[in-house]
């Protein structure tokens, strides 16, 4: 009943120690030291090399270190085993903090004041209260619904858009293709928290931007694949969009010569919107393994047909 840990982005030793504290009897191997591949029953992974999991003949469950599993599902050789994604309350809280921060920065014009400070300019600008500012959240799942609730608590006029109908107190929800136009037409600050699927790839495109009001602002904290980068630059440069805050990119790390780095209307962060805290996240994985060992249903399973 061995677990294989595979991630180039995380501290493998720390994860091994944290898992060992939760499940002292669980043998753990750190990729690339797989040993006898027939021993591996569980894989805990973030962007494993494509094809790797298919070489594990006894694999029973795949645990994702991330909430989003698009990179895993993009591997055509991914074994047909239960796939559990990361859902962890602190991660949700940190995403909500980040969304609130990004929305408030835009709402209160902090970028403008930062630029004025660099130029030594003292100039107050007009203000409209949050209740008169409409924020639209795309994707009302674990993360999007928490962010939408928090924005509503800050008194923003909050809209949501989701695949299926969703009721969240304080949030006006729209759904499906028909709901999208109404949602976009009123959204001044757009927050993307969709999973990346065949349906949502490149959803932040020229047409979507054109349907937003003049001066709208885009916050993408989901996946770089949601955004058509050239369309964003074009919409900002012709003055239709005011700017964007981007945490995720088609290519990560963002290449050094990418135009986003130096664009004055674009704020960049290196995929840090949500933080996965080691101990509680290891606790979630350990709980999943315990449930599997006891024959109980696994939680937070990915539906492969839907793609999230
Ligand atoms: P969930 O699976 O909980 O929620 C996804 C939501 O999106 C669901 O409500 C779903 O609708 C909706 N949805 C799916 N497809 C569509 C569609 N075609 N049209 C409209 N709505 C759709 O995911 P999470 O909230 O946990 O995470 C969302 C994404 O955030 C992750 O997939 C990941 O890519 C990203 N992420 C980014 C992080 C970062 O640090 N930047 C960290 C963690 C996650 P329905 O209710 O009908 O199923
Ligand atoms: C993600 C994560 O899915 O960090 O981006 O969990």
Tab-separated table of C-alpha atoms and ligand atoms in Angstrom:
chain	number	residue	atom	x	y	z
A	1	UNK	CA	0.000	0.000	0.000
A	2	UNK	CA	2.734	2.447	-1.022
A	3	UNK	CA	2.180	6.098	-2.006
A	4	UNK	CA	4.200	7.756	-4.747
A	5	UNK	CA	4.669	11.539	-4.453
A	6	UNK	CA	5.309	13.340	-7.745
A	7	UNK	CA	5.764	17.108	-7.936
A	8	UNK	CA	8.563	19.336	-9.095
A	9	UNK	CA	6.812	22.349	-7.564
A	10	UNK	CA	6.480	21.178	-3.952
A	11	UNK	CA	8.915	20.211	-1.213
A	12	UNK	CA	8.782	16.437	-1.453
A	13	UNK	CA	10.529	15.798	1.895
A	14	UNK	CA	8.109	18.104	3.742
A	15	UNK	CA	5.163	16.311	2.188
A	16	UNK	CA	6.623	12.927	3.111
A	17	UNK	CA	7.071	14.058	6.723
A	18	UNK	CA	3.577	15.540	6.909
A	19	UNK	CA	1.981	12.397	5.459
A	20	UNK	CA	4.065	10.186	7.772
A	21	UNK	CA	2.721	12.136	10.769
A	22	UNK	CA	-0.833	11.403	9.608
A	23	UNK	CA	-0.327	7.824	8.379
A	24	UNK	CA	2.804	6.365	10.052
A	25	UNK	CA	2.243	2.941	8.476
A	26	UNK	CA	2.102	4.256	4.881
A	27	UNK	CA	5.270	3.576	2.851
A	28	UNK	CA	6.061	6.678	0.763
A	29	UNK	CA	8.314	6.978	-2.265
A	30	UNK	CA	9.446	10.220	-3.793
A	31	UNK	CA	9.554	10.368	-7.575
A	32	UNK	CA	11.809	9.611	-9.459
A	33	UNK	CA	12.766	6.869	-6.930
A	34	UNK	CA	9.787	4.663	-7.723
A	35	UNK	CA	11.362	1.339	-6.734
A	36	UNK	CA	9.175	-1.630	-7.660
A	37	UNK	CA	6.286	0.038	-9.491
A	38	UNK	CA	3.967	-2.855	-8.558
A	39	UNK	CA	3.998	-1.624	-4.914
A	40	UNK	CA	2.401	1.739	-5.718
A	41	UNK	CA	-1.317	1.919	-4.817
A	42	UNK	CA	-1.675	5.695	-4.355
A	43	UNK	CA	-0.181	8.564	-6.336
A	44	UNK	CA	-0.153	12.139	-5.009
A	45	UNK	CA	0.748	14.384	-7.912
A	46	UNK	CA	1.103	17.844	-9.421
A	47	UNK	CA	1.856	17.844	-13.152
A	48	UNK	CA	3.461	14.393	-13.299
A	49	UNK	CA	5.380	13.596	-16.501
A	50	UNK	CA	2.778	12.453	-19.067
A	51	UNK	CA	2.674	8.669	-19.228
A	52	UNK	CA	4.187	8.119	-15.767
A	53	UNK	CA	0.996	7.061	-13.971
A	54	UNK	CA	0.221	4.553	-16.727
A	55	UNK	CA	3.368	2.642	-15.763
A	56	UNK	CA	2.029	1.850	-12.265
A	57	UNK	CA	0.203	-1.510	-12.598
A	58	UNK	CA	-1.300	-1.578	-9.072
A	59	UNK	CA	-2.409	2.059	-8.887
A	60	UNK	CA	-5.782	2.404	-7.136
A	61	UNK	CA	-6.329	6.128	-6.492
A	62	UNK	CA	-4.791	9.318	-7.882
A	63	UNK	CA	-4.753	12.341	-5.556
A	64	UNK	CA	-4.158	15.771	-7.103
A	65	UNK	CA	-2.123	18.317	-5.155
A	66	UNK	CA	-4.100	20.997	-6.988
A	67	UNK	CA	-7.758	21.914	-7.078
A	68	UNK	CA	-7.639	22.086	-10.871
A	69	UNK	CA	-6.991	18.801	-12.696
A	70	UNK	CA	-6.845	20.028	-16.302
A	71	UNK	CA	-3.128	19.162	-16.660
A	72	UNK	CA	-3.766	15.615	-15.429
A	73	UNK	CA	-6.755	15.078	-17.700
A	74	UNK	CA	-4.733	16.340	-20.669
A	75	UNK	CA	-2.611	13.161	-20.447
A	76	UNK	CA	-4.347	10.628	-22.744
A	77	UNK	CA	-2.600	7.784	-20.914
A	78	UNK	CA	-3.987	8.774	-17.492
A	79	UNK	CA	-5.178	5.496	-15.931
A	80	UNK	CA	-8.912	5.114	-15.426
A	81	UNK	CA	-8.770	5.253	-11.620
A	82	UNK	CA	-10.608	7.458	-9.127
A	83	UNK	CA	-9.124	10.953	-9.259
A	84	UNK	CA	-9.440	13.059	-6.095
A	85	UNK	CA	-8.789	16.803	-6.287
A	86	UNK	CA	-7.624	19.118	-3.515
A	87	UNK	CA	-10.435	20.853	-1.677
A	88	UNK	CA	-9.194	22.432	1.506
A	89	UNK	CA	-10.775	25.246	3.548
A	90	UNK	CA	-7.610	27.356	3.990
A	91	UNK	CA	-7.024	27.179	0.249
A	92	UNK	CA	-10.553	28.469	-0.302
A	93	UNK	CA	-10.026	31.258	2.247
A	94	UNK	CA	-6.776	32.391	0.636
A	95	UNK	CA	-8.365	32.442	-2.818
A	96	UNK	CA	-11.201	34.558	-1.456
A	97	UNK	CA	-8.691	36.948	0.159
A	98	UNK	CA	-6.898	37.278	-3.158
A	99	UNK	CA	-10.063	37.880	-5.151
A	100	UNK	CA	-11.238	40.494	-2.623
A	101	UNK	CA	-7.810	42.166	-2.735
A	102	UNK	CA	-7.791	42.300	-6.540
A	103	UNK	CA	-11.361	43.582	-6.737
A	104	UNK	CA	-10.753	46.233	-4.056
A	105	UNK	CA	-7.517	47.413	-5.697
A	106	UNK	CA	-9.403	48.034	-8.895
A	107	UNK	CA	-12.483	49.423	-7.170
A	108	UNK	CA	-10.498	51.989	-5.137
A	109	UNK	CA	-8.088	52.856	-7.993
A	110	UNK	CA	-4.977	51.795	-6.074
A	111	UNK	CA	-2.984	51.267	-9.293
A	112	UNK	CA	-3.626	54.892	-10.242
A	113	UNK	CA	-2.468	56.153	-6.844
A	114	UNK	CA	0.644	53.936	-7.012
A	115	UNK	CA	1.505	55.529	-10.359
A	116	UNK	CA	0.821	59.001	-8.953
A	117	UNK	CA	3.106	58.288	-5.994
A	118	UNK	CA	5.935	57.354	-8.364
A	119	UNK	CA	5.389	60.706	-10.096
A	120	UNK	CA	4.991	62.651	-6.810
A	121	UNK	CA	1.411	63.626	-7.679
A	122	UNK	CA	-1.217	64.374	-4.968
A	123	UNK	CA	-4.593	64.064	-6.725
A	124	UNK	CA	-7.722	62.493	-5.231
A	125	UNK	CA	-10.141	60.887	-7.690
A	126	UNK	CA	-13.862	60.325	-7.552
A	127	UNK	CA	-15.348	57.291	-5.854
A	128	UNK	CA	-18.493	55.243	-6.125
A	129	UNK	CA	-19.568	52.940	-3.314
A	130	UNK	CA	-19.207	49.174	-3.626
A	131	UNK	CA	-22.980	48.734	-3.781
A	132	UNK	CA	-22.886	50.584	-7.106
A	133	UNK	CA	-20.050	48.448	-8.490
A	134	UNK	CA	-21.003	45.192	-10.192
A	135	UNK	CA	-18.620	42.272	-9.875
A	136	UNK	CA	-19.286	39.122	-11.907
A	137	UNK	CA	-17.879	35.768	-10.838
A	138	UNK	CA	-17.626	33.054	-13.514
A	139	UNK	CA	-17.792	29.603	-11.909
A	140	UNK	CA	-19.719	29.234	-8.657
A	141	UNK	CA	-18.018	26.104	-7.342
A	142	UNK	CA	-16.087	25.702	-4.094
A	143	UNK	CA	-13.884	28.740	-4.756
A	144	UNK	CA	-16.197	30.951	-6.808
A	145	UNK	CA	-19.131	30.683	-4.418
A	146	UNK	CA	-16.965	31.547	-1.400
A	147	UNK	CA	-15.461	34.550	-3.212
A	148	UNK	CA	-18.912	35.696	-4.359
A	149	UNK	CA	-20.259	35.515	-0.787
A	150	UNK	CA	-17.297	37.546	0.520
A	151	UNK	CA	-17.728	40.199	-2.189
A	152	UNK	CA	-21.400	40.432	-1.327
A	153	UNK	CA	-20.445	40.900	2.349
A	154	UNK	CA	-18.260	43.823	1.195
A	155	UNK	CA	-21.498	45.208	-0.294
A	156	UNK	CA	-20.581	44.824	-3.964
A	157	UNK	CA	-23.413	44.144	-6.383
A	158	UNK	CA	-22.426	40.525	-7.124
A	159	UNK	CA	-23.439	38.500	-10.164
A	160	UNK	CA	-22.531	34.873	-10.723
A	161	UNK	CA	-22.430	32.726	-13.828
A	162	UNK	CA	-22.396	28.950	-13.645
A	163	UNK	CA	-23.069	25.877	-15.737
A	164	UNK	CA	-26.063	24.791	-13.665
A	165	UNK	CA	-28.396	27.102	-11.706
A	166	UNK	CA	-26.970	28.066	-8.317
A	167	UNK	CA	-28.552	29.957	-5.431
A	168	UNK	CA	-26.237	31.952	-3.195
A	169	UNK	CA	-27.698	34.557	-0.827
A	170	UNK	CA	-26.675	38.065	-1.932
A	171	UNK	CA	-25.621	36.890	-5.398
A	172	UNK	CA	-27.680	37.232	-8.578
A	173	UNK	CA	-26.926	34.034	-10.458
A	174	UNK	CA	-27.105	33.351	-14.160
A	175	UNK	CA	-26.369	30.106	-15.911
A	176	UNK	CA	-25.709	28.510	-19.256
A	177	UNK	CA	-25.177	30.099	-22.642
A	178	UNK	CA	-28.364	32.169	-22.372
A	179	UNK	CA	-27.398	33.639	-18.997
A	180	UNK	CA	-23.936	34.661	-20.157
A	181	UNK	CA	-24.940	37.719	-22.196
A	182	UNK	CA	-26.973	39.249	-19.339
A	183	UNK	CA	-24.174	38.486	-16.884
A	184	UNK	CA	-21.463	40.069	-19.039
A	185	UNK	CA	-23.493	43.143	-19.979
A	186	UNK	CA	-23.591	44.271	-16.323
A	187	UNK	CA	-20.175	43.079	-15.101
A	188	UNK	CA	-17.677	45.876	-14.372
A	189	UNK	CA	-15.121	43.621	-12.711
A	190	UNK	CA	-14.968	40.069	-14.058
A	191	UNK	CA	-13.491	37.282	-11.914
A	192	UNK	CA	-12.766	33.945	-13.616
A	193	UNK	CA	-12.923	30.918	-11.305
A	194	UNK	CA	-13.953	28.282	-13.835
A	195	UNK	CA	-12.235	24.934	-14.246
A	196	UNK	CA	-10.357	24.606	-17.523
A	197	UNK	CA	-12.330	22.240	-19.763
A	198	UNK	CA	-13.032	21.885	-23.468
A	199	UNK	CA	-16.050	24.171	-22.927
A	200	UNK	CA	-14.258	26.893	-21.007
A	201	UNK	CA	-10.906	27.022	-22.842
A	202	UNK	CA	-10.414	30.513	-24.288
A	203	UNK	CA	-13.697	31.738	-22.798
A	204	UNK	CA	-12.000	35.060	-21.992
A	205	UNK	CA	-11.827	36.137	-25.611
A	206	UNK	CA	-12.575	39.058	-27.907
A	207	UNK	CA	-16.356	38.370	-27.989
A	208	UNK	CA	-16.582	38.056	-24.227
A	209	UNK	CA	-14.651	41.295	-23.725
A	210	UNK	CA	-16.817	43.104	-26.287
A	211	UNK	CA	-19.916	42.185	-24.276
A	212	UNK	CA	-18.495	43.720	-21.080
A	213	UNK	CA	-19.176	47.410	-20.457
A	214	UNK	CA	-16.551	49.949	-21.520
A	215	UNK	CA	-13.856	50.234	-18.831
A	216	UNK	CA	-14.391	46.739	-17.398
A	217	UNK	CA	-11.539	44.975	-15.609
A	218	UNK	CA	-10.621	41.264	-15.785
A	219	UNK	CA	-9.257	39.138	-12.943
A	220	UNK	CA	-8.125	35.641	-13.986
A	221	UNK	CA	-7.264	33.376	-11.073
A	222	UNK	CA	-8.358	30.111	-12.712
A	223	UNK	CA	-6.131	28.934	-15.582
A	224	UNK	CA	-4.103	30.647	-18.282
A	225	UNK	CA	-5.907	28.507	-20.870
A	226	UNK	CA	-9.127	30.437	-20.209
A	227	UNK	CA	-7.629	33.575	-21.702
A	228	UNK	CA	-6.812	34.487	-25.295
A	229	UNK	CA	-3.812	36.634	-24.445
A	230	UNK	CA	-3.725	38.595	-27.712
A	231	UNK	CA	-7.440	39.431	-27.355
A	232	UNK	CA	-6.858	40.814	-23.859
A	233	UNK	CA	-4.007	43.033	-25.039
A	234	UNK	CA	-6.072	44.247	-27.970
A	235	UNK	CA	-9.104	45.037	-25.785
A	236	UNK	CA	-6.951	46.972	-23.293
A	237	UNK	CA	-4.931	48.790	-25.907
A	238	UNK	CA	-8.014	50.024	-27.766
A	239	UNK	CA	-9.407	51.291	-24.457
A	240	UNK	CA	-12.367	48.931	-24.103
A	241	UNK	CA	-10.959	47.164	-21.029
A	242	UNK	CA	-9.265	49.151	-18.267
A	243	UNK	CA	-6.821	46.371	-17.396
A	244	UNK	CA	-6.381	42.983	-15.832
A	245	UNK	CA	-4.961	41.155	-12.842
A	246	UNK	CA	-3.565	37.791	-13.909
A	247	UNK	CA	-2.354	35.029	-11.588
A	248	UNK	CA	-2.273	32.199	-14.129
A	249	UNK	CA	-0.824	31.927	-17.611
A	250	UNK	CA	-0.797	29.676	-20.643
A	251	UNK	CA	2.951	29.181	-20.041
A	252	UNK	CA	4.179	29.177	-16.424
A	253	UNK	CA	6.551	30.649	-15.413
A	254	UNK	CA	5.559	33.555	-17.655
A	255	UNK	CA	8.364	33.875	-20.256
A	256	UNK	CA	10.749	36.779	-19.576
A	257	UNK	CA	9.962	38.481	-22.889
A	258	UNK	CA	6.172	38.258	-22.530
A	259	UNK	CA	4.427	41.620	-23.140
A	260	UNK	CA	2.297	41.193	-19.984
A	261	UNK	CA	5.361	41.835	-17.790
A	262	UNK	CA	5.707	45.459	-18.805
A	263	UNK	CA	2.124	46.368	-19.645
A	264	UNK	CA	1.090	49.268	-17.387
A	265	UNK	CA	-2.524	48.060	-17.093
A	266	UNK	CA	-1.692	44.455	-16.212
A	267	UNK	CA	-0.859	43.182	-12.744
A	268	UNK	CA	0.951	39.861	-12.563
A	269	UNK	CA	1.307	37.353	-9.742
A	270	UNK	CA	3.005	33.943	-10.063
A	271	UNK	CA	0.068	31.516	-9.521
A	272	UNK	CA	-0.226	32.304	-5.816
A	273	UNK	CA	-3.892	33.290	-5.522
A	274	UNK	CA	-4.647	30.280	-3.322
A	275	UNK	CA	-2.142	28.749	-0.973
A	276	UNK	CA	-2.248	25.021	-0.236
A	277	UNK	CA	-1.204	24.696	3.423
A	278	UNK	CA	0.951	21.601	3.943
A	279	UNK	CA	-0.431	20.054	7.151
A	280	UNK	CA	-4.164	20.446	6.452
A	281	UNK	CA	-3.690	19.421	2.817
A	282	UNK	CA	-1.738	16.329	3.881
A	283	UNK	CA	-4.595	15.701	6.313
A	284	UNK	CA	-7.069	15.752	3.410
A	285	UNK	CA	-5.001	13.199	1.481
A	286	UNK	CA	-4.558	11.006	4.567
A	287	UNK	CA	-8.314	11.119	5.165
A	288	UNK	CA	-8.887	10.016	1.563
A	289	UNK	CA	-6.508	7.090	1.974
A	290	UNK	CA	-8.166	6.064	5.238
A	291	UNK	CA	-11.587	6.157	3.591
A	292	UNK	CA	-10.323	4.117	0.645
A	293	UNK	CA	-8.786	1.526	2.968
A	294	UNK	CA	-12.093	1.271	4.837
A	295	UNK	CA	-14.050	0.885	1.602
A	296	UNK	CA	-15.870	4.214	2.133
A	297	UNK	CA	-16.757	6.495	-0.809
A	298	UNK	CA	-14.029	8.974	-1.726
A	299	UNK	CA	-14.775	12.699	-1.459
A	300	UNK	CA	-13.946	15.422	-4.012
A	301	UNK	CA	-13.864	13.003	-6.906
A	302	UNK	CA	-13.354	14.436	-10.377
A	303	UNK	CA	-15.995	13.653	-12.962
A	304	UNK	CA	-13.874	12.865	-16.001
A	305	UNK	CA	-16.728	13.201	-18.473
A	306	UNK	CA	-17.330	16.802	-17.285
A	307	UNK	CA	-13.601	17.497	-17.042
A	308	UNK	CA	-13.601	18.844	-13.471
B	1	LIG	P1	-15.262	23.505	-8.670
B	1	LIG	O1	-15.208	22.248	-9.454
B	1	LIG	O2	-15.703	23.436	-7.249
B	1	LIG	O3	-16.212	24.558	-9.382
B	1	LIG	C1	-16.264	24.762	-10.735
B	1	LIG	C2	-17.511	25.580	-11.049
B	1	LIG	O4	-17.452	25.985	-12.410
B	1	LIG	C3	-18.791	24.768	-10.836
B	1	LIG	O5	-19.711	25.527	-10.119
B	1	LIG	C4	-19.247	24.499	-12.270
B	1	LIG	O6	-20.653	24.434	-12.451
B	1	LIG	C5	-18.705	25.696	-13.001
B	1	LIG	N1	-18.527	25.379	-14.424
B	1	LIG	C6	-17.872	24.330	-14.973
B	1	LIG	N2	-17.944	24.363	-16.317
B	1	LIG	C7	-18.663	25.458	-16.621
B	1	LIG	C8	-19.106	26.027	-17.819
B	1	LIG	N3	-18.830	25.464	-19.017
B	1	LIG	N4	-19.850	27.147	-17.778
B	1	LIG	C9	-20.173	27.720	-16.598
B	1	LIG	N5	-19.791	27.225	-15.393
B	1	LIG	C10	-19.043	26.113	-15.411
B	1	LIG	O7	-13.820	24.182	-8.781
B	1	LIG	P2	-13.096	25.132	-7.736
B	1	LIG	O8	-14.011	26.251	-7.406
B	1	LIG	O9	-12.528	24.348	-6.616
B	1	LIG	O10	-11.844	25.643	-8.603
B	1	LIG	C11	-12.026	26.356	-9.801
B	1	LIG	C12	-10.688	26.466	-10.537
B	1	LIG	O11	-9.832	27.387	-9.871
B	1	LIG	C13	-9.854	25.184	-10.589
B	1	LIG	O12	-10.302	24.316	-11.596
B	1	LIG	C14	-8.456	25.713	-10.849
B	1	LIG	O13	-8.204	25.747	-12.238
B	1	LIG	C15	-8.493	27.143	-10.304
B	1	LIG	N6	-7.580	27.297	-9.169
B	1	LIG	C16	-6.602	28.270	-9.230
B	1	LIG	C17	-5.751	28.448	-8.174
B	1	LIG	C18	-4.729	29.535	-8.154
B	1	LIG	O14	-3.902	29.590	-7.239
B	1	LIG	N7	-4.729	30.457	-9.100
B	1	LIG	C19	-5.826	27.603	-6.982
B	1	LIG	C20	-6.900	26.662	-6.995
B	1	LIG	C21	-7.740	26.519	-8.066
B	1	LIG	P3	-21.589	23.262	-11.840
B	1	LIG	O15	-21.980	23.768	-10.460
B	1	LIG	O16	-22.740	23.193	-12.757
B	1	LIG	O17	-20.778	22.012	-11.804
B	2	LIG	C1	-4.474	24.922	-8.580
B	2	LIG	C2	-3.956	24.803	-7.231
B	2	LIG	O1	-5.299	24.099	-8.987
B	2	LIG	O2	-2.997	25.516	-6.905
B	2	LIG	O3	-4.072	25.873	-9.266
B	2	LIG	O4	-4.519	24.037	-6.462
